[in-house]
């Protein structure tokens, strides 16, 4: 029987483990934390499913990913909606025509709508950068307004950097809608796992060929030396090592530390049924937190109380949890050196947000994991 070692039991590690186990590999999954599931970990408290490490909302356009995950969970259809508080009003995000009508005087809103409609038609998704670079003055000014009210301050708070320093793909995740649609995502499949992401991951890892070891720091177990993986002091015999932790830590930071953003969460319990007008409310221009998530607004039936979570971003330092790789040119340059180093190890496969140093969604994590398993 072939062996495989997987570091990390988040969605990347768990999906790879399952796919390899089904190919006949004997898989060991080593997890540093006392629980599986990585940052998608959730748990139930007084009947409400809480996301310990920030809101995770599943959406995908990849049928193969959806088919795979559907073997491990039942789903509740869930169309995620977000509003932002702008100048004391709640408006849909992505910014849409309702947002426009709420924030602009009627005549001006009507005029902008006509101009947008002539240029893009209804229901287009336009990156804010495109609006800001448009040759038409009205569209450009509108783009500047949306950038200032929705993106600029939120991004500085979230990333500790100005938008122009960041990969433009980050802001493209949240376009501007030229219609009234108010869903945060437009994917083909938008659901939440009925019993949560932890249970889904548990089911994925529940296979005779998979052993999960919790509370074990893999970096203390193996060493990388001159193209060889040493496990407990002995050369790890030709088996794949799938690593979903921070790639800079794996190599002892030899090319320098990569930057990450961390988050601090404040949970609050409120003795009433609803706290806010949407599951997630963004605060681009006020407070130190970026957003408040209300967990009872995901898929939970109404309760007598509600639980919310405020999300405070900060720069990652040793001992924090890294949530977001910061793909700026200087970090990508450092990352390329680690990438070249990885290429010297035949059996080493970095995966996931931290392994690949890439801001990916849950579905892409699963898609990548399945592709790796398929190749092996
Ligand atoms: N963003 C913003 N204002 C918003 C929502 C998003 O500026 O109201 C920007 C911000 O830079 C954020 C990025 O768009 O980091 C991606 O947002 P998304 O909601 O996809 O972030 P995630 O939920 O992955 O943290």
XYZ file of C-alpha atoms and ligand atoms in Angstrom:
401
model
C 0.000 0.000 0.000
C 1.291 3.476 -0.857
C 1.555 6.056 1.893
C 0.836 9.767 1.938
C 1.367 12.337 4.637
C -0.878 15.370 4.795
C -0.227 18.352 6.996
C -3.430 20.171 7.921
C -7.039 18.992 8.086
C -8.762 21.990 6.506
C -10.695 21.598 3.279
C -7.516 21.215 1.195
C -6.002 18.552 3.417
C -9.264 16.694 3.985
C -10.254 16.627 0.301
C -6.784 15.416 -0.708
C -6.850 12.797 2.066
C -10.203 11.432 0.960
C -9.363 11.336 -2.727
C -6.042 9.583 -2.048
C -7.607 7.130 0.405
C -10.085 6.151 -2.287
C -7.171 5.535 -4.647
C -5.764 3.049 -2.157
C -3.254 5.250 -0.354
C -2.811 4.910 3.378
C -3.068 8.515 4.521
C -1.928 10.141 7.734
C -3.295 13.616 8.392
C -1.369 15.646 10.939
C -3.209 18.551 12.528
C -1.675 21.074 14.888
C -4.992 22.133 16.422
C -7.228 20.074 18.721
C -9.876 19.998 15.961
C -10.204 19.286 12.244
C -11.591 21.646 9.606
C -8.988 24.412 9.523
C -10.445 27.891 9.463
C -13.777 26.577 8.191
C -14.285 25.012 11.628
C -17.775 25.570 13.026
C -19.619 24.350 16.123
C -23.124 24.551 17.574
C -23.940 26.545 20.696
C -27.526 26.769 21.972
C -28.789 25.604 18.587
C -26.829 28.147 16.529
C -23.998 27.110 14.222
C -21.050 29.458 14.835
C -18.004 29.890 12.597
C -15.057 30.148 14.956
C -12.656 31.679 12.439
C -14.909 34.040 10.505
C -17.845 33.597 8.141
C -17.465 30.812 5.581
C -20.004 30.738 2.784
C -19.856 28.008 0.195
C -20.403 28.829 -3.467
C -18.986 27.252 -6.596
C -19.237 27.074 -10.340
C -17.385 23.753 -10.459
C -19.838 20.845 -10.773
C -17.081 18.329 -9.925
C -16.362 20.097 -6.622
C -20.038 20.241 -5.769
C -20.529 16.597 -6.644
C -17.558 15.580 -4.489
C -18.639 17.602 -1.442
C -22.245 16.456 -1.801
C -21.095 12.954 -0.832
C -20.265 14.268 2.651
C -23.094 16.625 3.463
C -26.659 17.538 2.742
C -27.169 21.146 1.757
C -29.512 24.001 2.540
C -29.912 26.434 -0.369
C -28.486 29.726 0.785
C -28.201 32.958 -1.228
C -25.769 35.148 0.668
C -26.622 38.843 0.967
C -24.417 41.621 2.297
C -25.238 45.232 3.019
C -22.876 48.054 3.875
C -23.617 50.940 6.143
C -22.889 54.078 4.150
C -23.714 57.541 5.507
C -26.079 55.994 8.032
C -27.975 53.906 5.438
C -27.851 50.195 4.694
C -27.242 49.522 0.997
C -26.644 46.281 -0.914
C -23.090 45.174 -1.649
C -22.128 44.565 -4.441
C -23.225 48.147 -5.025
C -26.308 47.920 -7.260
C -29.103 50.171 -8.510
C -30.869 49.955 -5.147
C -27.680 51.244 -3.505
C -27.565 54.036 -6.073
C -31.199 55.024 -5.510
C -30.761 54.939 -1.726
C -27.713 57.187 -1.653
C -28.274 59.649 -4.512
C -31.021 62.273 -5.040
C -33.648 60.812 -7.397
C -32.836 62.911 -10.448
C -29.132 62.218 -10.251
C -29.700 58.529 -9.632
C -32.009 58.332 -12.663
C -29.438 60.010 -14.868
C -26.599 57.720 -13.740
C -28.870 54.704 -14.316
C -29.535 55.801 -17.898
C -25.835 56.290 -18.587
C -24.880 52.951 -17.002
C -27.608 51.148 -18.840
C -26.534 52.620 -22.205
C -22.941 51.545 -21.591
C -23.320 48.156 -19.897
C -26.969 47.122 -20.206
C -28.835 45.686 -17.221
C -27.355 43.124 -14.875
C -23.720 43.535 -15.857
C -20.966 43.004 -13.275
C -18.334 45.696 -13.644
C -15.075 46.000 -11.675
C -14.898 49.353 -9.888
C -11.509 50.002 -11.543
C -13.180 49.844 -14.934
C -15.765 52.455 -13.942
C -13.032 54.735 -12.613
C -11.062 54.530 -15.861
C -14.070 55.100 -18.129
C -14.006 57.802 -20.777
C -17.495 58.957 -19.814
C -17.362 61.583 -17.035
C -20.587 60.432 -15.377
C -19.429 56.815 -15.152
C -15.988 57.846 -13.959
C -17.402 60.060 -11.213
C -19.809 57.311 -10.184
C -16.885 54.866 -10.052
C -14.900 57.251 -7.862
C -17.868 57.590 -5.520
C -18.304 53.817 -5.132
C -14.567 53.380 -4.698
C -14.455 55.982 -1.926
C -17.607 54.841 -0.081
C -17.361 51.057 -0.435
C -13.807 50.019 -1.251
C -11.068 52.416 -0.228
C -11.409 52.580 3.567
C -12.612 48.990 3.920
C -9.579 47.783 1.987
C -7.143 49.862 4.023
C -8.713 48.461 7.194
C -8.773 44.883 5.920
C -5.318 44.747 4.336
C -3.374 47.544 6.073
C -2.461 48.695 2.572
C -3.925 50.985 -0.065
C -5.865 49.288 -2.869
C -3.246 50.232 -5.480
C -0.618 48.212 -3.570
C -2.731 45.047 -3.791
C -3.491 42.519 -6.493
C -6.470 44.067 -8.411
C -8.177 40.663 -8.369
C -8.968 41.245 -4.697
C -11.330 44.129 -5.406
C -12.650 42.388 -8.507
C -14.145 39.776 -6.173
C -16.794 42.398 -5.399
C -17.927 44.084 -8.635
C -20.566 46.780 -9.174
C -23.926 45.524 -10.480
C -25.804 47.552 -13.082
C -29.104 45.925 -12.095
C -31.152 45.222 -8.964
C -29.798 41.738 -8.210
C -28.567 41.740 -4.610
C -26.839 38.390 -4.163
C -23.222 38.526 -2.980
C -22.348 35.646 -5.302
C -23.572 34.637 -8.736
C -22.326 31.042 -8.727
C -24.305 28.100 -10.031
C -24.168 26.317 -6.656
C -24.842 28.326 -3.493
C -25.515 26.288 -0.369
C -24.566 25.795 3.256
C -23.836 22.319 4.657
C -26.843 21.372 6.832
C -24.721 20.226 9.775
C -21.866 22.623 9.134
C -18.393 22.513 7.627
C -16.825 20.564 10.513
C -19.285 17.683 10.107
C -18.779 17.727 6.341
C -15.006 17.556 6.849
C -15.395 14.839 9.490
C -17.355 12.735 7.006
C -14.683 13.337 4.378
C -11.984 12.081 6.725
C -14.050 9.091 7.850
C -12.385 6.375 5.754
C -10.586 3.172 6.723
C -7.388 4.351 5.009
C -7.241 7.710 6.811
C -5.717 8.307 10.207
C -6.035 11.793 11.730
C -3.562 12.863 14.385
C -4.605 15.998 16.294
C -2.501 18.302 18.488
C 0.655 17.482 16.564
C 2.920 20.122 15.061
C 4.175 18.489 11.870
C 7.044 20.930 11.588
C 8.555 19.258 14.649
C 8.281 15.827 13.021
C 9.971 16.291 9.669
C 12.840 18.218 8.204
C 13.622 19.202 4.644
C 17.254 18.734 3.619
C 18.762 18.980 0.131
C 15.783 17.605 -1.721
C 15.093 14.936 0.899
C 12.193 14.798 3.344
C 13.320 13.426 6.709
C 10.489 12.125 8.868
C 11.403 11.408 12.484
C 15.047 11.537 11.403
C 14.645 8.944 8.583
C 14.183 9.622 4.891
C 10.500 9.553 4.106
C 10.353 6.858 1.444
C 9.153 8.279 -1.825
C 5.687 9.131 -0.541
C 3.912 12.418 -1.181
C 3.927 15.051 1.533
C 1.010 17.426 1.066
C 1.579 20.525 3.122
C -1.190 23.064 3.774
C 0.565 25.257 6.347
C 2.575 28.432 5.764
C 5.192 27.807 3.128
C 7.709 30.237 4.667
C 7.561 28.434 8.025
C 8.152 25.102 6.270
C 11.537 26.348 5.079
C 12.463 28.040 8.345
C 11.878 31.502 6.789
C 15.155 31.169 4.914
C 14.111 33.708 2.254
C 12.302 35.918 4.765
C 8.827 35.909 6.273
C 5.796 36.294 4.017
C 3.138 38.791 5.118
C -0.349 37.666 6.149
C -3.370 39.393 7.608
C -4.757 38.034 10.802
C -8.180 38.606 12.367
C -9.498 39.060 15.849
C -13.119 38.145 16.485
C -15.512 39.441 19.105
C -18.611 37.327 19.638
C -21.678 38.883 21.256
C -24.908 37.241 22.368
C -28.020 39.403 22.169
C -31.327 38.459 23.756
C -33.479 39.224 20.729
C -34.383 37.475 17.493
C -32.591 39.694 14.992
C -29.693 42.113 15.272
C -29.096 43.532 11.793
C -30.713 43.651 8.318
C -28.484 41.009 6.662
C -26.259 38.052 7.575
C -23.239 40.262 7.000
C -23.115 44.029 7.394
C -19.944 45.763 6.190
C -18.686 48.955 7.808
C -16.279 50.455 5.279
C -16.049 53.932 6.803
C -16.634 53.589 10.538
C -15.403 51.414 13.447
C -12.211 49.376 13.672
C -14.011 46.231 12.574
C -14.735 45.584 8.896
C -17.960 43.663 9.266
C -20.479 42.061 11.586
C -21.760 38.568 10.878
C -25.054 37.421 12.384
C -25.021 33.630 12.448
C -28.764 33.133 12.885
C -29.210 34.748 9.460
C -27.352 31.957 7.648
C -29.596 28.911 7.649
C -30.772 28.664 11.225
C -34.506 28.841 12.071
C -35.338 31.984 14.133
C -34.213 31.764 17.767
C -35.057 33.756 20.899
C -31.511 35.073 20.953
C -28.907 35.850 18.328
C -25.121 35.713 18.078
C -23.035 38.198 16.172
C -19.340 38.476 15.471
C -17.268 41.577 14.868
C -14.183 41.116 12.738
C -11.012 43.143 13.432
C -8.186 42.747 10.922
C -4.533 43.214 11.822
C -1.039 42.457 10.560
C -0.003 38.892 11.338
C 2.769 38.376 13.875
C 4.260 35.175 15.246
C 1.630 33.322 17.277
C -1.370 34.770 15.409
C -3.520 32.798 12.995
C -2.704 33.684 9.376
C -5.949 34.135 7.401
C -5.028 35.996 4.238
C -1.814 35.898 2.206
C -0.973 39.426 1.060
C -0.132 39.057 -2.603
C 1.849 42.267 -3.115
C 4.808 42.259 -5.551
C 7.392 42.126 -2.729
C 5.687 39.153 -1.071
C 5.211 37.384 -4.388
C 8.919 37.792 -5.053
C 9.746 36.091 -1.762
C 7.137 33.447 -2.461
C 8.717 32.681 -5.851
C 11.942 31.744 -4.027
C 10.064 29.292 -1.838
C 8.323 28.000 -4.961
C 11.682 27.319 -6.611
C 12.824 25.521 -3.458
C 9.690 23.338 -3.482
C 10.502 22.278 -7.040
C 13.676 20.633 -5.703
C 11.601 18.213 -3.610
C 9.999 15.574 -5.784
C 7.319 14.580 -3.284
C 6.496 17.874 -1.672
C 3.146 19.384 -2.658
C 2.006 22.666 -1.076
C -1.767 23.171 -1.114
C -4.378 25.620 0.110
C -4.308 29.329 0.917
C -1.213 29.106 3.062
C 0.664 26.420 1.162
C 0.194 28.154 -2.179
C 0.216 31.679 -0.713
C -2.908 32.429 -2.702
C -6.190 34.047 -1.673
C -8.477 31.221 -2.793
C -12.029 30.285 -1.843
C -13.083 26.993 -0.298
C -14.201 25.508 -3.621
C -10.849 26.199 -5.278
C -9.087 24.615 -2.291
C -11.124 21.453 -2.903
C -10.645 21.619 -6.672
C -6.854 21.898 -6.291
C -6.775 19.052 -3.777
C -8.734 16.770 -6.099
C -6.450 17.666 -9.007
C -3.344 16.806 -6.949
C -4.820 13.476 -5.854
C -5.812 12.700 -9.437
C -2.248 13.291 -10.636
C -0.586 11.132 -8.013
N -14.194 45.010 -0.223
C -14.398 46.334 0.092
N -15.599 46.733 0.615
C -16.603 45.861 0.847
C -16.415 44.501 0.536
C -15.195 44.102 0.010
O -13.493 47.144 -0.093
O -17.672 46.288 1.337
C -12.889 44.618 -0.794
C -11.852 44.383 0.319
O -10.585 44.727 -0.161
C -11.987 42.896 0.528
C -12.169 42.407 -0.899
O -13.006 43.405 -1.494
O -10.836 42.355 1.148
C -12.791 41.054 -1.048
O -14.003 40.996 -0.331
P -14.640 39.595 0.103
O -15.961 39.866 0.690
O -14.556 38.661 -1.042
O -13.615 39.159 1.252
P -13.621 37.849 2.216
O -15.054 37.543 2.535
O -12.916 36.794 1.467
O -12.864 38.342 3.388
